[in-house]
Short mmCIF file of C-alpha atoms and ligand atoms in Angstrom, two decimals:
data_model
loop_
_atom_site.label_atom_id
_atom_site.label_comp_id
_atom_site.label_asym_id
_atom_site.label_seq_id
_atom_site.Cartn_x
_atom_site.Cartn_y
_atom_site.Cartn_z
CA MET A 233 61.37 195.46 11.91
CA ASN A 234 60.67 199.14 11.51
CA HIS A 235 63.19 201.34 9.78
CA GLN A 236 60.99 204.31 9.20
CA ALA A 237 62.78 207.63 9.33
CA PRO A 238 60.99 210.77 10.46
CA ARG A 239 58.85 212.03 7.63
CA SER A 240 59.77 215.53 6.60
CA GLY A 241 58.79 215.78 2.96
CA PRO A 242 58.56 213.65 -0.13
CA ALA A 243 62.31 213.00 -0.54
CA ALA A 244 62.64 211.77 3.05
CA ARG A 245 59.66 209.52 2.54
CA ASP A 246 61.08 207.98 -0.66
CA ALA A 247 64.19 206.92 1.19
CA THR A 248 62.34 205.07 3.96
CA MET A 249 61.95 201.29 4.06
CA PRO A 250 58.80 199.92 2.49
CA THR A 251 56.87 197.23 4.32
CA TYR A 252 54.28 194.69 3.20
CA ARG A 253 51.62 197.25 4.14
CA ASP A 254 52.93 199.47 1.35
CA ALA A 255 52.54 196.62 -1.14
CA GLU A 256 48.97 196.18 0.06
CA SER A 257 48.16 199.83 -0.54
CA ALA A 258 49.93 199.64 -3.90
CA ALA A 259 47.65 196.73 -4.83
CA ALA A 260 44.61 198.89 -4.07
CA ARG A 261 45.95 201.70 -6.29
CA LEU A 262 46.76 199.29 -9.11
CA ALA A 263 43.40 197.48 -9.02
CA GLY A 264 41.67 197.95 -12.37
CA VAL A 265 44.75 199.71 -13.80
CA ALA A 266 47.47 197.04 -13.92
CA HIS A 267 46.64 193.59 -15.27
CA ARG A 268 46.32 190.75 -12.81
CA THR A 269 48.65 188.62 -14.94
CA PRO A 270 48.06 184.91 -15.43
CA VAL A 271 49.93 182.19 -13.56
CA VAL A 272 50.67 179.34 -15.95
CA THR A 273 51.97 175.84 -15.43
CA SER A 274 53.83 173.48 -17.76
CA ALA A 275 53.50 169.71 -17.52
CA THR A 276 56.76 169.44 -19.48
CA ALA A 277 58.67 171.65 -17.04
CA ASP A 278 57.17 169.82 -14.05
CA ARG A 279 58.14 166.45 -15.52
CA LEU A 280 61.66 167.60 -16.35
CA LEU A 281 62.28 168.90 -12.84
CA GLY A 282 60.09 166.65 -10.71
CA ALA A 283 58.62 169.79 -9.15
CA SER A 284 55.48 171.94 -9.39
CA LEU A 285 56.30 175.19 -11.14
CA PHE A 286 54.09 178.27 -11.21
CA PHE A 287 55.07 180.89 -13.76
CA LYS A 288 53.83 184.42 -12.97
CA CYS A 289 53.57 185.99 -16.42
CA GLU A 290 54.58 189.63 -16.10
CA ASN A 291 55.57 189.51 -19.77
CA LEU A 292 51.81 189.93 -20.23
CA GLN A 293 51.65 193.00 -17.94
CA ARG A 294 50.93 196.46 -19.39
CA VAL A 295 54.06 197.71 -21.22
CA GLY A 296 55.23 194.09 -21.25
CA ALA A 297 56.90 194.02 -17.84
CA PHE A 298 56.22 194.24 -14.09
CA LYS A 299 57.73 197.74 -14.02
CA PHE A 300 54.33 199.28 -14.71
CA ARG A 301 53.36 198.34 -11.15
CA GLY A 302 56.07 200.34 -9.42
CA ALA A 303 55.96 203.27 -11.82
CA TYR A 304 52.22 203.77 -11.47
CA ASN A 305 52.32 203.34 -7.71
CA ALA A 306 55.07 205.96 -7.41
CA ILE A 307 53.62 208.59 -9.76
CA SER A 308 50.11 208.27 -8.36
CA GLN A 309 51.38 209.35 -4.94
CA LEU A 310 53.03 212.59 -6.01
CA ALA A 311 51.59 215.85 -4.70
CA PRO A 312 49.79 218.09 -7.25
CA PRO A 313 52.73 220.53 -7.77
CA GLN A 314 55.10 217.63 -8.46
CA ARG A 315 52.60 216.12 -10.86
CA ARG A 316 52.30 219.38 -12.78
CA ALA A 317 56.07 219.80 -13.09
CA GLY A 318 56.52 216.23 -14.29
CA VAL A 319 58.85 213.31 -13.61
CA VAL A 320 62.16 212.11 -15.02
CA ALA A 321 63.41 208.53 -15.16
CA PHE A 322 66.54 206.78 -16.39
CA SER A 323 66.20 203.30 -17.77
CA SER A 324 67.48 200.72 -20.23
CA GLY A 325 63.91 200.31 -21.33
CA ASN A 326 61.11 198.78 -19.33
CA HIS A 327 61.09 201.29 -16.48
CA ALA A 328 61.06 204.02 -19.14
CA GLN A 329 58.02 202.58 -20.85
CA ALA A 330 56.35 202.07 -17.51
CA ILE A 331 56.94 205.68 -16.41
CA ALA A 332 55.81 207.00 -19.80
CA LEU A 333 52.55 205.03 -19.71
CA ALA A 334 51.85 205.70 -16.03
CA GLY A 335 52.52 209.41 -16.60
CA ASN A 336 50.20 209.36 -19.57
CA LEU A 337 47.40 207.69 -17.59
CA LEU A 338 47.85 210.12 -14.69
CA SER A 339 48.35 213.22 -16.91
CA VAL A 340 51.89 213.78 -15.63
CA PRO A 341 54.53 214.84 -18.21
CA THR A 342 57.51 212.45 -18.39
CA THR A 343 61.14 212.80 -19.50
CA ILE A 344 63.09 209.59 -20.04
CA LEU A 345 66.89 209.16 -20.13
CA MET A 346 67.66 206.17 -22.35
CA PRO A 347 70.98 204.64 -23.41
CA LEU A 348 71.95 205.19 -27.07
CA ASP A 349 72.02 201.42 -27.61
CA ALA A 350 68.62 200.65 -25.99
CA PRO A 351 66.61 198.12 -28.03
CA ALA A 352 64.73 199.94 -30.80
CA GLN A 353 61.38 198.51 -29.77
CA LYS A 354 61.78 199.89 -26.25
CA VAL A 355 62.68 203.39 -27.50
CA GLU A 356 59.75 203.44 -29.94
CA ALA A 357 57.31 202.19 -27.35
CA THR A 358 58.44 204.80 -24.82
CA ARG A 359 57.97 207.57 -27.37
CA GLY A 360 54.60 206.08 -28.29
CA TYR A 361 53.41 206.31 -24.68
CA GLY A 362 54.18 210.02 -24.76
CA GLY A 363 57.56 210.15 -23.00
CA ARG A 364 60.11 212.82 -24.01
CA ILE A 365 63.38 210.96 -24.67
CA VAL A 366 66.91 212.18 -23.87
CA THR A 367 69.75 209.78 -24.79
CA TYR A 368 73.11 209.05 -23.09
CA ASP A 369 76.04 206.64 -23.53
CA ARG A 370 75.67 203.83 -20.98
CA TYR A 371 79.36 202.89 -21.11
CA THR A 372 80.78 206.38 -20.48
CA GLN A 373 78.10 208.54 -18.85
CA ASP A 374 76.64 208.29 -15.34
CA ARG A 375 72.90 208.14 -15.83
CA GLU A 376 72.12 208.85 -12.20
CA ALA A 377 74.10 212.09 -12.26
CA LEU A 378 72.45 213.08 -15.54
CA GLY A 379 69.02 212.31 -14.11
CA ARG A 380 69.67 214.40 -11.01
CA GLU A 381 70.92 217.28 -13.18
CA LEU A 382 67.79 217.26 -15.32
CA ALA A 383 65.61 217.01 -12.23
CA GLU A 384 67.26 220.07 -10.66
CA GLU A 385 67.37 222.17 -13.81
CA GLN A 386 63.76 221.57 -14.74
CA GLY A 387 62.12 220.97 -11.35
CA LEU A 388 61.24 217.38 -12.20
CA THR A 389 60.80 214.54 -9.71
CA LEU A 390 63.27 211.73 -10.33
CA ILE A 391 61.76 208.26 -10.09
CA PRO A 392 64.57 205.72 -9.98
CA PRO A 393 64.01 202.22 -11.41
CA PHE A 394 64.49 200.26 -8.19
CA ASN A 395 65.83 202.09 -5.14
CA HIS A 396 62.57 203.77 -4.15
CA ARG A 397 60.00 202.90 -1.54
CA ASP A 398 56.91 203.22 -3.74
CA VAL A 399 58.54 201.48 -6.72
CA ILE A 400 59.48 198.50 -4.54
CA ALA A 401 56.00 198.37 -2.98
CA GLY A 402 54.43 198.37 -6.44
CA GLN A 403 56.67 195.56 -7.73
CA GLY A 404 55.75 193.51 -4.64
CA THR A 405 52.16 193.26 -5.87
CA ALA A 406 53.30 190.72 -8.50
CA ALA A 407 54.30 188.22 -5.81
CA LYS A 408 51.29 189.15 -3.69
CA GLU A 409 49.02 188.10 -6.57
CA LEU A 410 51.00 184.90 -7.10
CA PHE A 411 50.69 183.79 -3.45
CA GLU A 412 47.03 184.74 -3.37
CA GLU A 413 46.42 182.61 -6.44
CA VAL A 414 48.49 179.48 -5.72
CA GLY A 415 49.01 179.58 -1.97
CA GLU A 416 52.30 179.16 -0.16
CA LEU A 417 55.43 178.11 -2.03
CA ASP A 418 58.69 176.42 -1.03
CA ILE A 419 60.83 178.51 -3.38
CA LEU A 420 60.30 181.75 -5.27
CA LEU A 421 62.79 182.53 -8.05
CA VAL A 422 63.01 186.18 -9.05
CA PRO A 423 65.12 187.98 -11.68
CA VAL A 424 67.46 190.57 -10.17
CA GLY A 425 68.80 193.77 -11.70
CA GLY A 426 69.02 196.46 -9.03
CA GLY A 427 66.76 194.45 -6.76
CA GLY A 428 63.48 196.38 -6.77
CA LEU A 429 61.39 193.46 -7.93
CA ILE A 430 62.89 190.95 -5.54
CA SER A 431 62.69 193.39 -2.62
CA GLY A 432 58.96 193.86 -3.12
CA CYS A 433 58.45 190.14 -3.69
CA ALA A 434 60.40 189.29 -0.53
CA LEU A 435 58.22 191.65 1.50
CA ALA A 436 55.13 189.87 0.14
CA ALA A 437 56.62 186.43 0.81
CA SER A 438 57.57 187.35 4.37
CA VAL A 439 53.88 187.78 5.18
CA LEU A 440 52.04 185.51 2.73
CA SER A 441 54.46 182.55 2.65
CA PRO A 442 56.93 183.04 5.50
CA SER A 443 58.81 179.77 5.01
CA CYS A 444 59.31 180.35 1.28
CA ALA A 445 62.95 180.66 0.22
CA VAL A 446 63.13 183.76 -1.96
CA ILE A 447 66.03 183.34 -4.38
CA GLY A 448 67.36 185.98 -6.73
CA VAL A 449 68.79 185.22 -10.14
CA GLU A 450 71.34 187.54 -11.78
CA PRO A 451 73.24 187.36 -15.06
CA ALA A 452 76.62 185.70 -14.36
CA ALA A 453 78.41 188.59 -16.08
CA GLY A 454 76.65 191.14 -13.87
CA ASN A 455 76.46 189.70 -10.35
CA ASP A 456 76.69 192.99 -8.46
CA VAL A 457 74.03 191.97 -5.96
CA GLN A 458 75.55 188.53 -5.36
CA GLN A 459 78.94 190.15 -4.73
CA SER A 460 77.38 192.77 -2.46
CA VAL A 461 75.60 190.16 -0.35
CA SER A 462 78.71 188.03 0.05
CA ARG A 463 80.87 191.05 0.97
CA GLY A 464 78.25 192.50 3.29
CA GLU A 465 78.48 195.89 1.60
CA ILE A 466 77.37 197.41 -1.69
CA VAL A 467 79.79 196.43 -4.45
CA ARG A 468 79.80 198.50 -7.64
CA ILE A 469 80.80 196.76 -10.90
CA GLU A 470 81.45 197.95 -14.46
CA THR A 471 78.36 197.91 -16.70
CA PRO A 472 78.10 194.21 -17.53
CA ARG A 473 77.87 192.86 -21.06
CA THR A 474 75.00 190.40 -21.14
CA ILE A 475 71.92 189.81 -23.27
CA ALA A 476 69.89 190.45 -20.10
CA ASP A 477 69.65 194.19 -20.85
CA GLY A 478 67.13 194.77 -18.06
CA ALA A 479 69.66 193.57 -15.47
CA GLN A 480 72.74 195.52 -16.57
CA THR A 481 72.92 197.32 -13.26
CA ASN A 482 76.13 198.42 -11.56
CA ALA A 483 75.06 198.03 -7.93
CA PRO A 484 72.04 197.49 -5.72
CA GLY A 485 70.63 200.55 -3.94
CA ALA A 486 70.75 201.18 -0.20
CA ILE A 487 67.09 200.22 0.24
CA THR A 488 67.11 197.15 -1.99
CA PHE A 489 70.39 195.92 -0.50
CA ASP A 490 69.00 196.20 3.01
CA ILE A 491 65.83 194.26 2.15
CA ILE A 492 67.74 191.62 0.19
CA ARG A 493 70.16 191.08 3.08
CA ARG A 494 67.29 190.57 5.50
CA LEU A 495 64.76 188.65 3.42
CA VAL A 496 66.43 186.94 0.45
CA ARG A 497 67.87 183.46 1.04
CA GLU A 498 70.44 183.46 -1.75
CA ILE A 499 71.47 185.03 -5.06
CA ILE A 500 72.43 182.66 -7.88
CA THR A 501 73.49 183.31 -11.48
CA VAL A 502 72.89 182.01 -15.00
CA ASP A 503 74.84 182.78 -18.15
CA ASP A 504 73.64 184.07 -21.52
CA ARG A 505 73.57 180.61 -23.08
CA GLN A 506 71.20 179.42 -20.35
CA LEU A 507 69.00 182.47 -20.90
CA VAL A 508 68.70 181.63 -24.59
CA ALA A 509 67.77 178.03 -23.78
CA ALA A 510 65.01 179.26 -21.44
CA MET A 511 63.78 181.74 -24.05
CA LYS A 512 63.45 178.88 -26.54
CA PHE A 513 61.68 176.71 -23.96
CA PHE A 514 59.13 179.46 -23.32
CA ALA A 515 58.50 179.97 -27.03
CA SER A 516 58.34 176.36 -28.13
CA ARG A 517 56.80 174.63 -25.10
CA MET A 518 54.74 177.33 -23.44
CA LYS A 519 53.89 179.63 -26.36
CA LEU A 520 55.25 182.61 -24.42
CA LEU A 521 57.47 185.37 -25.77
CA VAL A 522 59.89 186.30 -22.97
CA GLU A 523 62.81 188.74 -23.20
CA PRO A 524 66.27 187.54 -22.09
CA THR A 525 66.09 189.33 -18.71
CA GLY A 526 62.63 187.88 -18.17
CA CYS A 527 64.16 184.40 -18.48
CA LEU A 528 66.59 184.72 -15.55
CA ALA A 529 64.43 182.92 -12.97
CA ALA A 530 63.16 180.29 -15.39
CA ALA A 531 66.69 179.57 -16.64
CA ALA A 532 67.83 178.87 -13.08
CA ALA A 533 64.91 176.46 -12.67
CA LEU A 534 65.33 174.67 -15.99
CA GLU A 535 69.08 174.34 -15.52
CA GLN A 536 68.45 172.98 -12.03
CA VAL A 537 70.87 175.43 -10.50
CA LEU A 538 69.36 174.46 -7.13
CA PRO A 539 67.55 171.36 -5.84
CA MET A 540 63.81 171.56 -6.48
CA ARG A 541 62.56 167.99 -6.58
CA GLY A 542 59.14 167.66 -4.94
CA ARG A 543 58.94 171.40 -4.27
CA ARG A 544 56.37 174.04 -5.15
CA VAL A 545 58.32 176.67 -7.02
CA GLY A 546 57.21 180.12 -8.13
CA VAL A 547 59.02 181.51 -11.16
CA LEU A 548 58.70 185.20 -11.85
CA VAL A 549 58.67 185.82 -15.61
CA SER A 550 59.50 189.50 -15.48
CA GLY A 551 59.12 190.82 -19.03
CA GLY A 552 58.53 190.13 -22.70
CA ASN A 553 59.95 193.10 -24.56
CA VAL A 554 62.30 191.80 -27.22
CA ASP A 555 62.48 192.89 -30.88
CA LEU A 556 61.30 190.08 -33.09
CA ALA A 557 64.55 190.33 -35.10
CA ARG A 558 66.62 190.04 -31.91
CA PHE A 559 64.50 187.18 -30.67
CA CYS A 560 65.02 185.30 -33.96
CA ALA A 561 68.77 185.95 -33.91
CA LEU A 562 69.07 184.65 -30.33
CA ALA A 563 66.70 181.72 -30.85
CA GLY A 564 68.65 180.76 -34.00
CA GLN A 565 71.82 180.18 -31.94
CA ALA A 566 72.86 176.56 -31.52
CA ASP A 567 72.16 174.99 -28.10
C1 LIG B 624 63.98 195.82 -14.61
C2 LIG B 624 63.83 194.40 -14.96
C3 LIG B 624 64.36 193.39 -14.14
C4 LIG B 624 65.16 193.69 -12.90
O1 LIG B 624 64.39 194.34 -11.93
P1 LIG B 624 65.08 195.07 -10.67
O2 LIG B 624 63.97 195.65 -9.91
O3 LIG B 624 66.02 196.10 -11.22
O4 LIG B 624 65.84 194.02 -9.94
C5 LIG B 624 64.11 192.08 -14.49
N1 LIG B 624 63.42 191.76 -15.61
C6 LIG B 624 62.91 192.70 -16.42
C7 LIG B 624 62.16 192.27 -17.62
C8 LIG B 624 63.09 194.06 -16.12
O5 LIG B 624 62.58 194.98 -16.94
#
């Protein structure tokens, strides 16, 4: 399917549909810059579920999440004048860190809009990578409008966290690496916020493992994408309250919604208690520190939200940025 609009400048290009080709070129740009993260297995998880699980560890990616892939891919394609002026991003954390680091590596100044209540570690890390931080209230202010305002006032290029061709193509390289390493899969479970990661992963699956069922996992309290898919149109929800802070999105974007509708088999949900259980499983059984949002796909697997017996299942572990204090508080909760 080819949805490409006529190309008449950078903005028009950003709004076009990415294809697997774009993920391939993203992989070439990211080679030697992003980590090729490990794929780990767990005999305990396999035994529990009677399946073969392959965990793609993007918690071990640069900045601690897959978002570095999309951010670097997007910034590296800006024209010289856009690079000189700089970019602006809005984010609850990981996209911010990713833009700040990618900008730093590519010598592009970055301005990051972050919610007042963003986890301290994420704010500090973003500042540490050289991003200029502007705060807003996520429950009362519209970050997209603020981002557009800043972009116009200061001539910056806005790089959104998910609804962007080059961001999606970059995120798709995570699944591309997974399929290249372990071969075809029956199921691929992917955390879903605004749907950038799963869109890129679905593009990769459609070529590298065409019969694989790509399944998205959202927080139960914030199932905007699940609702959108079942209604057949983009549904906007109030900012959800969930410990999965990387998936507190209000709605999918036009591009991600279109790809999800075409290429994603189903969207399922897990609740915060299930996320905590998965976080503990990662820490105690697999020696991995995974943030709550990063546990979405694994929680769905461990809770057997769908039948997996005898299947080869890819689990995207999307990020590992959680304050140690917050991790301890969550892990200390009773099962
Ligand atoms: C951003 C993020 C997600 C959600 O990604 P989308 O592209 O918005 O669907 C999932 N996990 C982590 C750790 C993230 O940072």
